[in-house]
Amino acid sequence: MLIPCPHCGLRPSEEFVPKGLAEAPRPALGGRAKPDGPAWQNYLHLRDNVADHNHEYFHHALGCRSWIVVHRHTLTHEVTGATMAADFWKADKPATTGTQDAKSPAAETAEDGQ
Amino acid sequence: MTASLPQPLRLRQGGLINRNQPLTFTFDRRVYQGYEGDSLASALLASGVKLFGRSFKYHRPRGVFSAGPEEPSALVEIDQGKAERDPNHRATMVELYEGLETFSQNHIGPLELDLMEANDLISRFLPAGFYYKTFFFGGLQAWYRFYEPIIRRAAGLGRPPMEADPHHYDKIYTFADTLVVGGGIAGLTTALSLARAGQSVLVCDERDRVGGAALWQGERFDGQSGAAYVDHLVAEIEAAGGRVLPRTTVFGVYDGGTYGALERCHDHLAKAGRRAHTARMKYHRIQADRVVYATGAIERSVGFMGNDRPGVMLASAGHAYLGRYGVRVGQQPTIFTTNDGGYAVAAALAATGADVTLLDARADSRLEAEGVRVLRGVHATQAHGRMGLHRVDYGGAQSGSLSTDALLVSGGWNPAVHLTSHTNDRRQSKPVYDANLRAFLPPELVDSEAAAGSVTGALGTVDCLASAAAAAAKFGGAALDTPAVDEAVAVSAPKELWAVPGAGKAAFLDLQNDATVKDVGLAAQEGFRSVEHMKRFTTLGMATDQGKTSNVNGLALLAAATGREISAVGTTTFRPPYTPVPMGAFAGHHRQRDYEPFRYSPVYDWAEANGATFVEAGLWMRPSWYTQTGEADWLESAVRETRATRDQLGITDVSTLGKIDIQGPDAAEFLNRLYTNGWKSLPVGKARYGLMLREDGFVFDDGTTSRLAEDHFYMTTTTAKAAAVMAHMEFVHQSAWPDLQVAFASVTDQWGGLALAGPKSRDCLAALFPELDVSNDGMPFMGVIETTWKGHTARLFRISFSGELAYEVAVPADVFDAFWREAMAVGAQWDITPYGLEALNILRIEKGHVTGGELDGRVSMDDVGLGKMVSTKKDFVGKAMSGRTAFTDPDRVKMIGLVATQVDERIIGGGIVFDSKDGPFDHTTMLGYVTSVAAFSPLKDRSIALAFIKNAADYHSKTLYVVSHVHNRAIIEVTAESPHFYDPKNEKVTG
């Protein structure tokens, strides 16, 4: 499998370490969320795990060390793009970058996509 | 030079062999000859050998069944010495070389007199599912001790090598715009079209010579022979910048345009001919934007009695042996066909003067072949000849019996759809059954895939060329002139005939697993409707050939037996690899220490020269103890080192600790969020012990972090968790708080570190850094000084893991060895003693410091007695979840110290703690478990341990019992006390 790292371009999956689904942001710092309340339970434990397109954290551990969120179909393994984890939870996050149709890493990281 | 040993079935001319280069080889120690260009199978057939091996289950005599990679029967062992004994080579794929030594498999005693042949005589008692059903008598013990060893010996596939593989293997990334799998006429034509259009094209073909059936079918292309036309195509592809790799099997299709291919680089060469230091095989990881599957088709047989006899083979195999190798597989051959394809080989054999009879299962066929006697509406019913075919019975429109020495069977063709299914299967896109062609065709392909040639169901070379043009057009290929095909071989869809009427036992489908027509019926009777279940029950389609010649017949018969359409039954799932791949090829050079390299401290050489025994700690090699003359064992050395440290001065290497350099205006804020305790108030020039939690509230790691400047910290982690802590910091920074202005990098390898511990450590430090004030006032407990040593940065920390007055000094890794040696020289006046991990462990257990044994991912801060290290004024990773009610459960186990009652009894690591010596020693009565043990504590003059038990506070000073169920189950009596055995008031450290 190839993963389109927004920083490095298409790289083989062996360079990455997966962490799991990115389905909820970390509850706000210093917030009043209770440990058994929905915010923490959603962040830590509850995963829809759909047989469909998913957002998954990957760490480019043997590359640029970025944490990225990969958009992947869990049945077909089709990867449709990736976002820097740093941008993923931002309201005005940039467009998803990098698809496997692209020819060169430069094209994949172009902000306007294809 | 000509061959001197007889090759009775070799024709005087024809074939693509080099008759000027005879080669001598052995099979079961008998000497034979063949020619350069022969396969082992063709050379043995030419020499008159019919018997190649014994079958897997019934040990029936078997010959060669095919002429290609689909071979189920003729598996041989190649022997080049003990470590290079290599089983399960398909004789059809083994290329002949001078001195090749081969052996047949699966027999006890000589091949002709296999003692296990009795299995065949009792085969009616060994039907499908026999293993599952029969061996319950005597229970599981009887299975392991009696049945399994016997079955394993009887049902084997050769002998594995018993020593490490001496070959080496390469892994290589290979890139192409378009990968073409299969170098037959269709694949080569498509490749040429794409290469001419400017694409980088890679053609992989599994055979030693590209060309596929064009090499032997006898067709002519624009007046040239097939072989000449193939050479022309290859030359043109290469001229257009394409590459053609023979002996390269694309064995798997993976996600994202990744393909696995195995190139066999030197198996076809005699040892002397192999270049030194070249890889035996190369595992190509191919990255291609597009793929053309030109994988061809595999002929299938028909189920009838005795269709596994040596001398019965696929019709295409007989044709290939004739056309490619100049071997006529019989003087009096019989062809049994369900389609037009059998006529070409019949005519070709007749043209050599053979006496040929053709049984055509179709009554309505009008085809003729010159010089061939044709019986129509007739099928073979039984083949005779245990060690070699001599007669075949036929039935149908007429019945009778023929004398024959070769029976060539064609039941039709199965497109080789394997690779086309590897990834498309995930889209629920399965091979499609075409009822007109009576074959499974590739599933619906995605935009980046195309198929060309007979894998598409194309019948005949003209159709294959048309499909190649279509595939090339899909990918923007250049237009090519289509060659005129002369003497075209007639091909048609077959009559539907999976097994002849009355076929049952001994009518074989899968020759490798001895699965018969009757077995499939039995599976249906037993209620196995799914083709996957039928496969597992009958073993049809398993083992090294994965049923390439048998699957479709099996599933078609299952469809008939269960009253369903073939399309409703479907195929089993195709998974990589297409053909077997040695594990060594996947490993490549990543084996042994090249897979998992050692990490060495800068003072490894010094330690080794000074008697250190090392232990692997993750990838690190760390000194465990330093043996001195006269010391009997590790414990004696470790206890001496412990005493010397407590009494005088010890030195130990702490270079392996994880070190992370953290900088930026928000560095203190970042640490505040990582650690449970507060960091903003830490002054420059001070260190602090910190505890990190996971987000779920459990303790993650601990370590000491120092403030070198307002915006600059130096963090240490445990050796084991260094990489995990780094990844964790990156995760929380990037995913949760990307706006924090902080940057950090691992500097573990950039710094070497040593600890000086013991009452004389201050004197030693002062001697090493005479210009510094390291007095208790100048450098108090947790003080940090950045200075220089001989012009190099040196960082001094007054921290202690041993419980003694102690300092750690870090200097750049490249001068650390020199610094260590100077410390040893300066410290000599106080008898400085290097200590290893064992002494370090005794020291820290006596002090009650936790390490990985305690911080095992299941403990809370409270459990390890560090609950006070929580700042209530701030949030941090794990804070919310550490408030979970489960963490305040009074039944939680908490850390406690244990001291053995008896001087000579040792507490066992991993032992279970009980409060009664009467038992039962099980989960109903257990209090907790032991995490760390000092086999001997000089402080207590006996064994001590750290443990986690329920209601720990209630058991102080009480007698407890430790039992290890995995050791000797001895009951060790211990006394519980505070885990801080040594200097609980911390006077030594702070004084």
Coordinates of N, CA and C in Angstrom, one line a residue, chain B residues 530-670:
Chain B
S530 N -20.5 -24.7 0.3 CA -19.6 -23.6 -0.1 C -18.3 -24.2 -0.7
V531 N -17.8 -23.6 -1.7 CA -16.7 -24.2 -2.4 C -15.4 -24.1 -1.5
E532 N -15.5 -23.0 -0.6 CA -14.3 -22.9 0.4 C -14.4 -24.1 1.4
H533 N -15.6 -24.5 1.8 CA -15.7 -25.6 2.7 C -15.3 -26.9 2.0
M534 N -15.7 -27.1 0.8 CA -15.4 -28.3 0.1 C -13.9 -28.4 -0.1
K535 N -13.2 -27.2 -0.4 CA -11.7 -27.2 -0.5 C -11.1 -27.7 0.8
R536 N -11.6 -27.2 1.9 CA -10.9 -27.6 3.2 C -11.3 -29.1 3.6
F537 N -12.4 -29.5 3.2 CA -12.8 -30.9 3.6 C -12.1 -31.9 2.7
T538 N -12.0 -31.6 1.4 CA -11.3 -32.6 0.5 C -9.9 -32.3 0.3
T539 N -9.4 -31.2 0.7 CA -8.0 -30.6 0.4 C -7.8 -30.4 -1.0
L540 N -8.9 -30.4 -1.8 CA -8.7 -30.1 -3.3 C -8.3 -28.7 -3.4
G541 N -7.2 -28.5 -4.2 CA -6.8 -27.1 -4.4 C -5.8 -26.6 -3.4
M542 N -5.3 -27.4 -2.5 CA -4.4 -27.0 -1.5 C -3.0 -27.3 -1.9
A543 N -2.0 -27.0 -1.0 CA -0.6 -27.4 -1.2 C 0.1 -26.5 -2.3
T544 N 1.2 -27.0 -2.8 CA 2.1 -26.1 -3.5 C 1.5 -25.6 -4.8
D545 N 0.7 -26.4 -5.5 CA 0.1 -26.0 -6.8 C -1.2 -25.2 -6.7
Q546 N -1.8 -25.2 -5.5 CA -3.0 -24.5 -5.2 C -4.1 -24.9 -6.3
G547 N -4.1 -26.1 -6.8 CA -5.1 -26.6 -7.6 C -5.3 -25.9 -9.0
K548 N -4.1 -25.5 -9.5 CA -4.2 -24.9 -10.8 C -4.8 -25.7 -11.9
T549 N -4.7 -27.0 -11.8 CA -5.2 -27.9 -12.8 C -6.5 -28.6 -12.4
S550 N -7.0 -28.3 -11.1 CA -8.1 -29.1 -10.6 C -9.2 -28.3 -10.0
N551 N -9.0 -27.0 -9.7 CA -10.1 -26.3 -8.9 C -11.4 -26.2 -9.7
V552 N -11.3 -25.9 -11.0 CA -12.5 -25.6 -11.7 C -13.3 -26.9 -11.9
N553 N -12.6 -28.1 -12.2 CA -13.3 -29.3 -12.3 C -14.0 -29.6 -11.0
G554 N -13.3 -29.4 -9.9 CA -13.9 -29.7 -8.5 C -15.1 -28.9 -8.2
L555 N -15.1 -27.6 -8.5 CA -16.2 -26.7 -8.2 C -17.4 -27.0 -9.1
A556 N -17.1 -27.4 -10.4 CA -18.1 -27.7 -11.3 C -18.9 -29.0 -10.9
L557 N -18.1 -29.9 -10.4 CA -18.7 -31.2 -9.9 C -19.5 -30.9 -8.6
L558 N -19.0 -30.0 -7.8 CA -19.8 -29.6 -6.6 C -21.1 -29.0 -7.0
A559 N -21.0 -28.1 -8.0 CA -22.3 -27.5 -8.5 C -23.3 -28.6 -8.9
A560 N -22.8 -29.5 -9.7 CA -23.7 -30.6 -10.2 C -24.2 -31.4 -9.0
A561 N -23.4 -31.7 -8.0 CA -23.8 -32.5 -6.9 C -24.8 -31.8 -6.0
T562 N -24.8 -30.5 -6.0 CA -25.7 -29.7 -5.2 C -26.8 -29.0 -6.0
G563 N -26.9 -29.4 -7.3 CA -27.9 -28.9 -8.1 C -27.9 -27.4 -8.3
R564 N -26.7 -26.8 -8.4 CA -26.6 -25.4 -8.7 C -25.9 -25.1 -9.9
E565 N -26.0 -23.8 -10.4 CA -25.2 -23.4 -11.5 C -23.7 -23.2 -11.1
I566 N -22.8 -23.4 -12.0 CA -21.4 -23.2 -11.7 C -21.2 -21.8 -11.2
S567 N -21.8 -20.8 -11.8 CA -21.7 -19.4 -11.5 C -22.1 -19.2 -10.0
A568 N -23.1 -20.0 -9.6 CA -23.6 -19.8 -8.2 C -22.6 -20.3 -7.2
V569 N -21.8 -21.3 -7.6 CA -20.8 -21.9 -6.7 C -19.6 -21.0 -6.6
G570 N -19.1 -20.5 -7.7 CA -18.0 -19.6 -7.8 C -16.7 -20.3 -7.4
T571 N -15.6 -19.4 -7.4 CA -14.3 -20.0 -7.2 C -13.9 -19.8 -5.7
T572 N -12.9 -20.5 -5.3 CA -12.3 -20.1 -4.0 C -11.5 -18.8 -4.2
T573 N -11.2 -18.2 -3.0 CA -10.5 -16.9 -3.1 C -9.1 -17.1 -3.6
F574 N -8.7 -16.3 -4.5 CA -7.3 -16.3 -5.0 C -6.5 -15.4 -4.1
R575 N -5.4 -15.9 -3.6 CA -4.5 -15.1 -2.7 C -3.1 -15.2 -3.2
P576 N -2.3 -14.2 -3.0 CA -0.9 -14.4 -3.3 C -0.3 -15.4 -2.3
P577 N 0.8 -16.1 -2.7 CA 1.5 -16.0 -4.0 C 0.9 -16.9 -5.0
Y578 N 1.1 -16.6 -6.3 CA 0.6 -17.4 -7.4 C 1.3 -18.7 -7.4
T579 N 2.7 -18.7 -7.3 CA 3.4 -19.9 -7.1 C 4.3 -19.7 -5.8
P580 N 4.8 -20.8 -5.3 CA 5.5 -20.7 -4.0 C 6.7 -19.7 -4.1
V581 N 6.9 -19.0 -3.0 CA 8.1 -18.0 -3.0 C 8.9 -18.4 -1.7
P582 N 10.2 -18.6 -1.8 CA 11.0 -19.0 -0.6 C 10.9 -17.8 0.4
M583 N 10.8 -18.1 1.6 CA 10.8 -17.1 2.7 C 12.1 -16.2 2.6
G584 N 13.2 -16.8 2.2 CA 14.4 -16.0 2.1 C 14.3 -14.8 1.2
A585 N 13.4 -15.0 0.1 CA 13.3 -13.9 -0.8 C 12.6 -12.7 -0.2
F586 N 11.6 -13.0 0.7 CA 10.9 -11.9 1.4 C 11.9 -11.3 2.4
A587 N 12.7 -12.1 3.1 CA 13.6 -11.6 4.1 C 14.8 -10.7 3.4
G588 N 15.2 -11.2 2.2 CA 16.3 -10.5 1.6 C 17.5 -10.5 2.5
H589 N 18.2 -9.4 2.6 CA 19.3 -9.3 3.5 C 18.9 -9.0 5.0
H590 N 17.6 -8.8 5.2 CA 17.2 -8.5 6.5 C 17.0 -9.7 7.3
R591 N 18.1 -10.4 7.7 CA 18.0 -11.5 8.5 C 19.1 -11.4 9.6
Q592 N 18.8 -12.2 10.6 CA 19.7 -12.2 11.8 C 20.0 -10.7 12.3
R593 N 21.3 -10.4 12.4 CA 21.5 -9.0 13.0 C 21.3 -7.9 11.9
D594 N 21.1 -8.3 10.7 CA 20.8 -7.3 9.7 C 19.3 -7.0 9.7
Y595 N 18.6 -7.9 10.4 CA 17.1 -7.6 10.6 C 17.0 -6.7 11.8
E596 N 17.7 -7.1 12.9 CA 17.6 -6.4 14.1 C 19.0 -6.1 14.6
P597 N 19.5 -5.0 14.2 CA 20.9 -4.7 14.6 C 21.1 -4.4 16.0
F598 N 22.3 -4.6 16.6 CA 22.6 -4.2 17.9 C 22.9 -2.7 18.0
R599 N 22.5 -2.1 19.1 CA 23.0 -0.7 19.3 C 24.0 -0.8 20.4
Y600 N 25.1 -0.1 20.2 CA 26.2 -0.1 21.2 C 26.4 1.3 21.8
S601 N 26.7 1.2 23.1 CA 27.1 2.5 23.8 C 28.5 2.9 23.3
P602 N 28.9 4.1 23.4 CA 30.2 4.5 23.0 C 31.3 3.8 23.9
V603 N 30.9 3.3 25.1 CA 31.9 2.6 25.9 C 31.8 1.1 25.8
Y604 N 31.2 0.6 24.8 CA 31.0 -0.8 24.6 C 32.4 -1.5 24.6
D605 N 33.3 -0.9 23.8 CA 34.6 -1.6 23.7 C 35.3 -1.6 25.1
W606 N 35.2 -0.5 25.8 CA 35.9 -0.5 27.1 C 35.3 -1.6 28.0
A607 N 33.9 -1.7 28.0 CA 33.2 -2.6 28.9 C 33.6 -4.0 28.5
E608 N 33.7 -4.3 27.2 CA 34.0 -5.6 26.7 C 35.5 -6.0 27.2
A609 N 36.3 -5.0 27.1 CA 37.7 -5.3 27.5 C 37.9 -5.4 29.0
N610 N 36.9 -5.0 29.8 CA 37.0 -5.0 31.2 C 36.0 -6.0 31.9
G611 N 35.8 -7.1 31.1 CA 35.1 -8.2 31.7 C 33.6 -8.2 31.7
A612 N 33.0 -7.2 31.0 CA 31.5 -7.1 31.0 C 30.9 -8.3 30.3
T613 N 29.8 -8.8 30.9 CA 28.9 -9.7 30.2 C 27.7 -8.9 29.9
F614 N 27.3 -8.9 28.6 CA 26.2 -8.0 28.1 C 24.8 -8.7 28.1
V615 N 23.8 -7.9 28.2 CA 22.5 -8.4 28.0 C 21.8 -7.5 27.0
E616 N 20.9 -8.1 26.2 CA 20.2 -7.3 25.2 C 19.0 -6.6 25.9
A617 N 19.0 -5.3 25.8 CA 17.9 -4.5 26.3 C 17.3 -3.8 25.1
G618 N 16.2 -4.3 24.6 CA 15.8 -3.8 23.3 C 16.8 -4.1 22.3
L619 N 17.2 -3.1 21.5 CA 18.3 -3.4 20.6 C 19.7 -3.1 21.2
W620 N 19.7 -2.5 22.4 CA 20.9 -2.2 23.1 C 21.6 -3.4 23.7
M621 N 23.0 -3.3 23.7 CA 23.8 -4.3 24.4 C 24.3 -3.6 25.6
R622 N 23.8 -4.0 26.8 CA 24.2 -3.3 28.0 C 25.0 -4.2 28.9
P623 N 26.0 -3.6 29.6 CA 26.8 -4.5 30.5 C 25.9 -5.0 31.7
S624 N 25.9 -6.2 31.9 CA 25.0 -6.8 32.9 C 25.8 -6.9 34.3
W625 N 27.1 -7.3 34.2 CA 28.0 -7.3 35.3 C 29.4 -7.4 34.8
Y626 N 30.4 -7.0 35.6 CA 31.8 -7.1 35.2 C 32.5 -8.1 36.1
T627 N 32.9 -9.2 35.4 CA 33.5 -10.3 36.2 C 34.9 -10.0 36.6
Q628 N 35.3 -10.2 37.8 CA 36.6 -10.1 38.3 C 37.2 -11.4 38.6
T629 N 38.5 -11.5 38.6 CA 39.2 -12.8 38.8 C 38.7 -13.4 40.1
G630 N 38.3 -14.7 40.0 CA 37.9 -15.4 41.2 C 36.4 -15.4 41.5
E631 N 35.7 -14.6 40.7 CA 34.3 -14.6 41.0 C 33.5 -15.8 40.3
A632 N 32.7 -16.4 41.1 CA 32.1 -17.7 40.6 C 30.9 -17.4 39.7
D633 N 30.1 -16.5 40.0 CA 28.9 -16.3 39.1 C 28.5 -14.8 39.1
W634 N 27.5 -14.6 38.3 CA 27.0 -13.2 38.1 C 26.6 -12.5 39.4
L635 N 26.0 -13.3 40.3 CA 25.5 -12.7 41.5 C 26.7 -12.2 42.4
E636 N 27.8 -13.0 42.4 CA 28.9 -12.6 43.2 C 29.5 -11.2 42.7
S637 N 29.5 -11.1 41.3 CA 30.0 -9.9 40.7 C 29.1 -8.7 41.1
A638 N 27.8 -9.0 40.9 CA 26.8 -7.9 41.1 C 26.8 -7.4 42.5
V639 N 26.9 -8.3 43.4 CA 26.9 -8.0 44.9 C 28.1 -7.2 45.2
R640 N 29.3 -7.6 44.7 CA 30.5 -6.8 44.9 C 30.3 -5.4 44.4
E641 N 29.7 -5.2 43.2 CA 29.5 -3.9 42.6 C 28.6 -3.1 43.4
T642 N 27.5 -3.7 43.9 CA 26.5 -3.0 44.7 C 27.2 -2.5 46.0
R643 N 28.0 -3.4 46.7 CA 28.6 -3.0 47.9 C 29.6 -1.8 47.7
A644 N 30.4 -1.9 46.6 CA 31.4 -0.9 46.3 C 30.7 0.4 46.1
T645 N 29.5 0.4 45.4 CA 28.8 1.7 45.2 C 28.3 2.3 46.5
R646 N 27.7 1.4 47.3 CA 27.2 1.9 48.6 C 28.3 2.4 49.5
D647 N 29.5 1.8 49.5 CA 30.5 2.1 50.4 C 31.5 3.2 49.9
Q648 N 31.7 3.2 48.6 CA 32.8 4.1 48.1 C 32.3 4.8 46.9
L649 N 32.4 4.2 45.7 CA 32.2 4.9 44.4 C 31.9 3.9 43.3
G650 N 30.8 4.1 42.7 CA 30.4 3.2 41.5 C 30.3 4.1 40.3
I651 N 30.4 3.5 39.2 CA 30.2 4.2 37.9 C 29.5 3.3 37.0
T652 N 28.5 3.8 36.3 CA 27.7 3.0 35.4 C 27.3 3.8 34.1
D653 N 27.2 3.1 33.0 CA 26.9 3.7 31.7 C 25.4 3.9 31.6
V654 N 25.0 5.2 31.4 CA 23.5 5.4 31.3 C 23.3 6.0 29.9
S655 N 24.1 5.7 28.9 CA 24.0 6.3 27.6 C 22.7 5.8 26.9
T656 N 22.2 4.7 27.3 CA 21.1 4.1 26.6 C 19.8 4.8 26.9
L657 N 19.7 5.6 28.0 CA 18.5 6.3 28.3 C 18.1 7.2 27.1
G658 N 16.7 7.2 26.9 CA 16.2 8.1 25.8 C 16.5 9.6 26.2
K659 N 16.9 10.4 25.2 CA 17.2 11.8 25.5 C 16.4 12.6 24.4
I660 N 15.7 13.6 24.9 CA 14.9 14.4 23.9 C 15.2 15.9 24.3
D661 N 15.6 16.6 23.3 CA 15.9 18.0 23.4 C 14.6 18.8 23.0
I662 N 14.2 19.6 23.9 CA 12.9 20.3 23.7 C 13.2 21.8 23.8
Q663 N 12.8 22.6 22.7 CA 13.0 24.0 22.7 C 11.8 24.7 22.2
G664 N 11.7 26.0 22.5 CA 10.7 26.9 22.1 C 10.0 27.6 23.2
P665 N 9.3 28.7 22.8 CA 8.7 29.6 23.9 C 7.7 28.8 24.7
D666 N 7.0 27.8 24.1 CA 6.0 27.1 24.8 C 6.5 25.7 25.3
A667 N 7.8 25.6 25.4 CA 8.4 24.3 25.9 C 7.9 24.0 27.3
A668 N 7.9 24.9 28.2 CA 7.5 24.6 29.6 C 6.0 24.3 29.6
E669 N 5.2 25.0 28.8 CA 3.8 24.7 28.7 C 3.5 23.3 28.2
F670 N 4.3 22.9 27.2 CA 4.2 21.6 26.6 C 4.5 20.5 27.6

